[in-house]
PDB file of C-alpha atoms in Angstrom:
ATOM      1  CA  MET V   1      30.030  -9.729   0.952  1.00 72.00           C
ATOM      2  CA  LYS V   2      26.454 -10.963   0.759  1.00 80.00           C
ATOM      3  CA  LYS V   3      23.931  -9.088  -1.378  1.00 89.00           C
ATOM      4  CA  LEU V   4      21.046  -7.338   0.380  1.00 88.00           C
ATOM      5  CA  LYS V   5      18.414  -9.461  -1.369  1.00 90.00           C
ATOM      6  CA  ASP V   6      20.129 -12.728  -0.378  1.00 93.00           C
ATOM      7  CA  PHE V   7      20.400 -11.638   3.230  1.00 93.00           C
ATOM      8  CA  LEU V   8      16.738 -10.557   3.338  1.00 94.00           C
ATOM      9  CA  PHE V   9      15.531 -13.764   1.648  1.00 93.00           C
ATOM     10  CA  GLU V  10      17.335 -15.752   4.362  1.00 94.00           C
ATOM     11  CA  GLN V  11      15.432 -13.714   6.969  1.00 93.00           C
ATOM     12  CA  GLY V  12      12.083 -14.597   5.371  1.00 95.00           C
ATOM     13  CA  TYR V  13      11.433 -11.408   3.402  1.00 96.00           C
ATOM     14  CA  GLN V  14       9.419 -11.291   0.190  1.00 94.00           C
ATOM     15  CA  ARG V  15      10.557  -9.006  -2.639  1.00 95.00           C
ATOM     16  CA  ILE V  16       8.078  -6.861  -4.571  1.00 96.00           C
ATOM     17  CA  LYS V  17       9.014  -4.836  -7.650  1.00 96.00           C
ATOM     18  CA  LEU V  18       8.222  -1.127  -7.490  1.00 97.00           C
ATOM     19  CA  LYS V  19       7.499   1.025 -10.515  1.00 96.00           C
ATOM     20  CA  LYS V  20       8.666   4.638 -10.438  1.00 95.00           C
ATOM     21  CA  THR V  21       6.062   6.977 -11.940  1.00 93.00           C
ATOM     22  CA  VAL V  22       6.545  10.246 -13.818  1.00 93.00           C
ATOM     23  CA  THR V  23       5.581  12.007 -10.558  1.00 92.00           C
ATOM     24  CA  ASN V  24       8.509  10.338  -8.752  1.00 93.00           C
ATOM     25  CA  HIS V  25       6.209   8.109  -6.677  1.00 94.00           C
ATOM     26  CA  PHE V  26       6.522   4.360  -6.373  1.00 97.00           C
ATOM     27  CA  GLU V  27       3.538   2.472  -7.726  1.00 96.00           C
ATOM     28  CA  ILE V  28       2.743  -0.973  -6.398  1.00 97.00           C
ATOM     29  CA  LYS V  29       0.236  -3.695  -7.250  1.00 97.00           C
ATOM     30  CA  ALA V  30      -1.734  -5.187  -4.374  1.00 97.00           C
ATOM     31  CA  ASN V  31      -4.788  -7.385  -3.913  1.00 98.00           C
ATOM     32  CA  ILE V  32      -7.547  -6.404  -1.541  1.00 98.00           C
ATOM     33  CA  ASN V  33     -10.120  -9.112  -0.897  1.00 97.00           C
ATOM     34  CA  SER V  34      -8.700 -10.993  -3.923  1.00 97.00           C
ATOM     35  CA  VAL V  35      -9.108  -8.019  -6.297  1.00 98.00           C
ATOM     36  CA  LYS V  36      -5.961  -6.563  -7.898  1.00 98.00           C
ATOM     37  CA  GLY V  37      -5.409  -2.813  -7.760  1.00 97.00           C
ATOM     38  CA  THR V  38      -2.838  -0.101  -8.306  1.00 97.00           C
ATOM     39  CA  PHE V  39      -1.560   1.887  -5.336  1.00 98.00           C
ATOM     40  CA  ILE V  40       1.002   4.511  -4.452  1.00 97.00           C
ATOM     41  CA  LEU V  41       3.543   3.512  -1.834  1.00 97.00           C
ATOM     42  CA  ASP V  42       3.616   6.381   0.666  1.00 95.00           C
ATOM     43  CA  THR V  43       5.863   6.096   3.714  1.00 94.00           C
ATOM     44  CA  GLY V  44       4.455   9.412   4.968  1.00 93.00           C
ATOM     45  CA  ALA V  45       0.844   8.227   5.005  1.00 93.00           C
ATOM     46  CA  SER V  46       0.078   6.896   8.470  1.00 92.00           C
ATOM     47  CA  ASN V  47      -2.756   4.686   7.207  1.00 94.00           C
ATOM     48  CA  SER V  48      -3.419   2.773   4.021  1.00 97.00           C
ATOM     49  CA  CYS V  49      -6.344   4.183   2.062  1.00 95.00           C
ATOM     50  CA  VAL V  50      -8.722   3.219  -0.704  1.00 97.00           C
ATOM     51  CA  GLY V  51     -10.816   5.648  -2.702  1.00 96.00           C
ATOM     52  CA  PHE V  52     -14.569   5.883  -2.124  1.00 95.00           C
ATOM     53  CA  ASP V  53     -15.050   4.989  -5.800  1.00 94.00           C
ATOM     54  CA  GLU V  54     -13.413   1.606  -5.174  1.00 96.00           C
ATOM     55  CA  ILE V  55     -15.662   0.346  -2.343  1.00 95.00           C
ATOM     56  CA  GLU V  56     -17.670  -2.027  -4.549  1.00 96.00           C
ATOM     57  CA  ILE V  57     -14.690  -3.073  -6.680  1.00 96.00           C
ATOM     58  CA  PHE V  58     -12.742  -4.301  -3.634  1.00 97.00           C
ATOM     59  CA  ASN V  59     -15.825  -5.681  -1.837  1.00 95.00           C
ATOM     60  CA  LEU V  60     -15.318  -3.375   1.142  1.00 96.00           C
ATOM     61  CA  LYS V  61     -17.782  -3.083   3.998  1.00 93.00           C
ATOM     62  CA  SER V  62     -17.654   0.534   5.085  1.00 87.00           C
ATOM     63  CA  GLU V  63     -18.538   2.155   8.367  1.00 84.00           C
ATOM     64  CA  ASP V  64     -18.720   5.820   9.229  1.00 76.00           C
ATOM     65  CA  SER V  65     -15.663   7.162  10.975  1.00 67.00           C
ATOM     66  CA  GLU V  66     -15.368  10.138  13.299  1.00 64.00           C
ATOM     67  CA  HIS V  67     -11.757  10.623  12.267  1.00 60.00           C
ATOM     68  CA  LYS V  68     -10.752  13.139   9.634  1.00 55.00           C
ATOM     69  CA  ALA V  69      -7.834  12.650   7.286  1.00 54.00           C
ATOM     70  CA  SER V  70      -5.421  15.350   6.223  1.00 53.00           C
ATOM     71  CA  GLY V  71      -2.591  15.559   3.760  1.00 53.00           C
ATOM     72  CA  ALA V  72      -0.225  17.994   2.195  1.00 49.00           C
ATOM     73  CA  GLY V  73      -2.161  20.970   0.915  1.00 50.00           C
ATOM     74  CA  THR V  74      -5.561  19.775   2.047  1.00 53.00           C
ATOM     75  CA  THR V  75      -7.848  20.491   4.947  1.00 57.00           C
ATOM     76  CA  GLU V  76      -9.741  17.818   6.845  1.00 64.00           C
ATOM     77  CA  ILE V  77     -11.144  15.085   4.621  1.00 74.00           C
ATOM     78  CA  GLU V  78     -14.197  12.976   5.465  1.00 82.00           C
ATOM     79  CA  THR V  79     -13.374   9.301   5.964  1.00 89.00           C
ATOM     80  CA  GLN V  80     -14.973   5.944   6.429  1.00 93.00           C
ATOM     81  CA  ILE V  81     -13.330   2.740   7.597  1.00 94.00           C
ATOM     82  CA  SER V  82     -13.432  -0.799   6.319  1.00 96.00           C
ATOM     83  CA  LYS V  83     -12.253  -3.470   8.744  1.00 94.00           C
ATOM     84  CA  LYS V  84     -11.234  -7.107   8.302  1.00 94.00           C
ATOM     85  CA  ASN V  85      -9.916  -6.992   4.747  1.00 97.00           C
ATOM     86  CA  LYS V  86      -7.491  -9.432   3.169  1.00 97.00           C
ATOM     87  CA  LEU V  87      -4.437  -7.668   1.757  1.00 97.00           C
ATOM     88  CA  LYS V  88      -1.841  -9.340  -0.429  1.00 97.00           C
ATOM     89  CA  ILE V  89       1.259  -7.693  -1.881  1.00 97.00           C
ATOM     90  CA  GLY V  90       3.289 -10.237  -3.813  1.00 94.00           C
ATOM     91  CA  LYS V  91       3.454 -13.239  -1.469  1.00 93.00           C
ATOM     92  CA  PHE V  92       3.082 -11.059   1.651  1.00 96.00           C
ATOM     93  CA  GLN V  93      -0.396 -11.354   3.192  1.00 95.00           C
ATOM     94  CA  LEU V  94      -2.348  -9.770   6.006  1.00 96.00           C
ATOM     95  CA  LYS V  95      -5.792 -10.746   7.220  1.00 94.00           C
ATOM     96  CA  LYS V  96      -8.257  -8.525   9.065  1.00 94.00           C
ATOM     97  CA  THR V  97      -6.575  -5.377   7.731  1.00 95.00           C
ATOM     98  CA  PRO V  98      -8.370  -2.067   8.349  1.00 96.00           C
ATOM     99  CA  LEU V  99      -8.404   0.426   5.475  1.00 96.00           C
ATOM    100  CA  ILE V 100      -9.376   4.080   5.514  1.00 95.00           C
ATOM    101  CA  LEU V 101     -11.787   5.116   2.777  1.00 96.00           C
ATOM    102  CA  ILE V 102     -11.327   8.622   1.412  1.00 94.00           C
ATOM    103  CA  ASP V 103     -12.001  10.738  -1.641  1.00 94.00           C
ATOM    104  CA  LEU V 104      -8.909  10.309  -3.802  1.00 93.00           C
ATOM    105  CA  SER V 105     -10.158  12.507  -6.633  1.00 93.00           C
ATOM    106  CA  HIS V 106      -7.798  15.392  -5.768  1.00 90.00           C
ATOM    107  CA  ILE V 107      -4.819  13.018  -5.820  1.00 91.00           C
ATOM    108  CA  ASN V 108      -5.854  11.393  -9.088  1.00 95.00           C
ATOM    109  CA  ILE V 109      -6.539  14.750 -10.746  1.00 95.00           C
ATOM    110  CA  ALA V 110      -3.020  15.860  -9.790  1.00 92.00           C
ATOM    111  CA  LEU V 111      -1.535  12.610 -11.113  1.00 93.00           C
ATOM    112  CA  VAL V 112      -3.369  12.839 -14.440  1.00 94.00           C
ATOM    113  CA  LYS V 113      -2.317  16.491 -14.870  1.00 94.00           C
ATOM    114  CA  GLN V 114       1.276  15.271 -14.656  1.00 94.00           C
ATOM    115  CA  ASN V 115       0.664  12.501 -17.234  1.00 93.00           C
ATOM    116  CA  ALA V 116       0.547   9.751 -14.616  1.00 92.00           C
ATOM    117  CA  LYS V 117      -2.139   7.109 -14.256  1.00 93.00           C
ATOM    118  CA  PRO V 118      -4.733   7.380 -11.476  1.00 95.00           C
ATOM    119  CA  VAL V 119      -4.484   5.018  -8.500  1.00 97.00           C
ATOM    120  CA  GLN V 120      -7.048   3.169  -6.423  1.00 98.00           C
ATOM    121  CA  GLY V 121      -5.394   3.786  -3.105  1.00 97.00           C
ATOM    122  CA  ILE V 122      -2.321   4.304  -0.983  1.00 97.00           C
ATOM    123  CA  ILE V 123      -0.220   1.737   0.851  1.00 98.00           C
ATOM    124  CA  GLY V 124       0.894   3.558   3.978  1.00 97.00           C
ATOM    125  CA  ALA V 125       3.103   3.182   7.016  1.00 97.00           C
ATOM    126  CA  ASP V 126       0.628   0.903   8.830  1.00 97.00           C
ATOM    127  CA  ILE V 127       1.172  -1.902   6.307  1.00 97.00           C
ATOM    128  CA  LEU V 128       4.869  -1.135   5.935  1.00 97.00           C
ATOM    129  CA  HIS V 129       5.311  -1.352   9.702  1.00 97.00           C
ATOM    130  CA  LYS V 130       3.449  -4.679   9.935  1.00 96.00           C
ATOM    131  CA  GLY V 131       5.663  -6.053   7.176  1.00 96.00           C
ATOM    132  CA  LYS V 132       8.876  -4.667   8.703  1.00 97.00           C
ATOM    133  CA  ALA V 133       9.408  -3.029   5.307  1.00 97.00           C
ATOM    134  CA  ILE V 134      12.740  -2.309   3.741  1.00 97.00           C
ATOM    135  CA  ILE V 135      12.819  -0.229   0.564  1.00 97.00           C
ATOM    136  CA  ASP V 136      15.695  -0.525  -1.870  1.00 96.00           C
ATOM    137  CA  TYR V 137      15.303   2.816  -3.642  1.00 95.00           C
ATOM    138  CA  ASP V 138      18.179   2.187  -6.035  1.00 94.00           C
ATOM    139  CA  LYS V 139      16.956  -1.173  -7.348  1.00 95.00           C
ATOM    140  CA  LYS V 140      13.247  -0.268  -6.884  1.00 96.00           C
ATOM    141  CA  TYR V 141      12.195  -3.147  -4.632  1.00 97.00           C
ATOM    142  CA  LEU V 142      10.081  -3.352  -1.505  1.00 97.00           C
ATOM    143  CA  TYR V 143      10.886  -6.130   0.939  1.00 97.00           C
ATOM    144  CA  LEU V 144       8.202  -7.316   3.369  1.00 97.00           C
ATOM    145  CA  LEU V 145       8.703  -9.926   6.078  1.00 95.00           C
ATOM    146  CA  SER V 146       6.275 -12.817   5.890  1.00 83.00           C
ATOM    147  CA  GLN V 147       4.032 -13.041   8.948  1.00 63.00           C
ATOM    148  CA  LYS V 148       5.332 -16.491   9.927  1.00 58.00           C
ATOM    149  CA  LYS V 149       8.858 -15.107  10.412  1.00 47.00           C
ATOM    150  CA  SER V 150       7.928 -11.699  11.852  1.00 44.00           C
ATOM    151  CA  LYS V 151       6.404 -12.999  15.098  1.00 42.00           C
TER     152      LYS V 151
END
């Protein structure tokens, strides 16, 4: 019987190592506009987000947004949007990727209180869907299909 990773490699998937945090989240490294950052992988987040504090670091061009974000335990959160960003996770790449900009301070305060490191953003279901993501929870890997094969 063929191993999952071998099968997925044959299909054109890229494998990215996930790090489990003390808060039981998966942490992932990603590049936005060629700048490396630390993110939480969140299958329940509909959109990928970057903190307002990171706008300059990731060279984001922000626009006001009429949409409000919400999450577990929070009310509506003000947002901005940044369009046409380059996103790279391992060898997986997307161009012209929109990102929601939000205040992540409440998330980072909660992480730090639990002895975890703060993050710069969240990789959400929008990116996972585009990459036809498969998560191997046991071995702690994320598999994303390269754009050439996914069309």
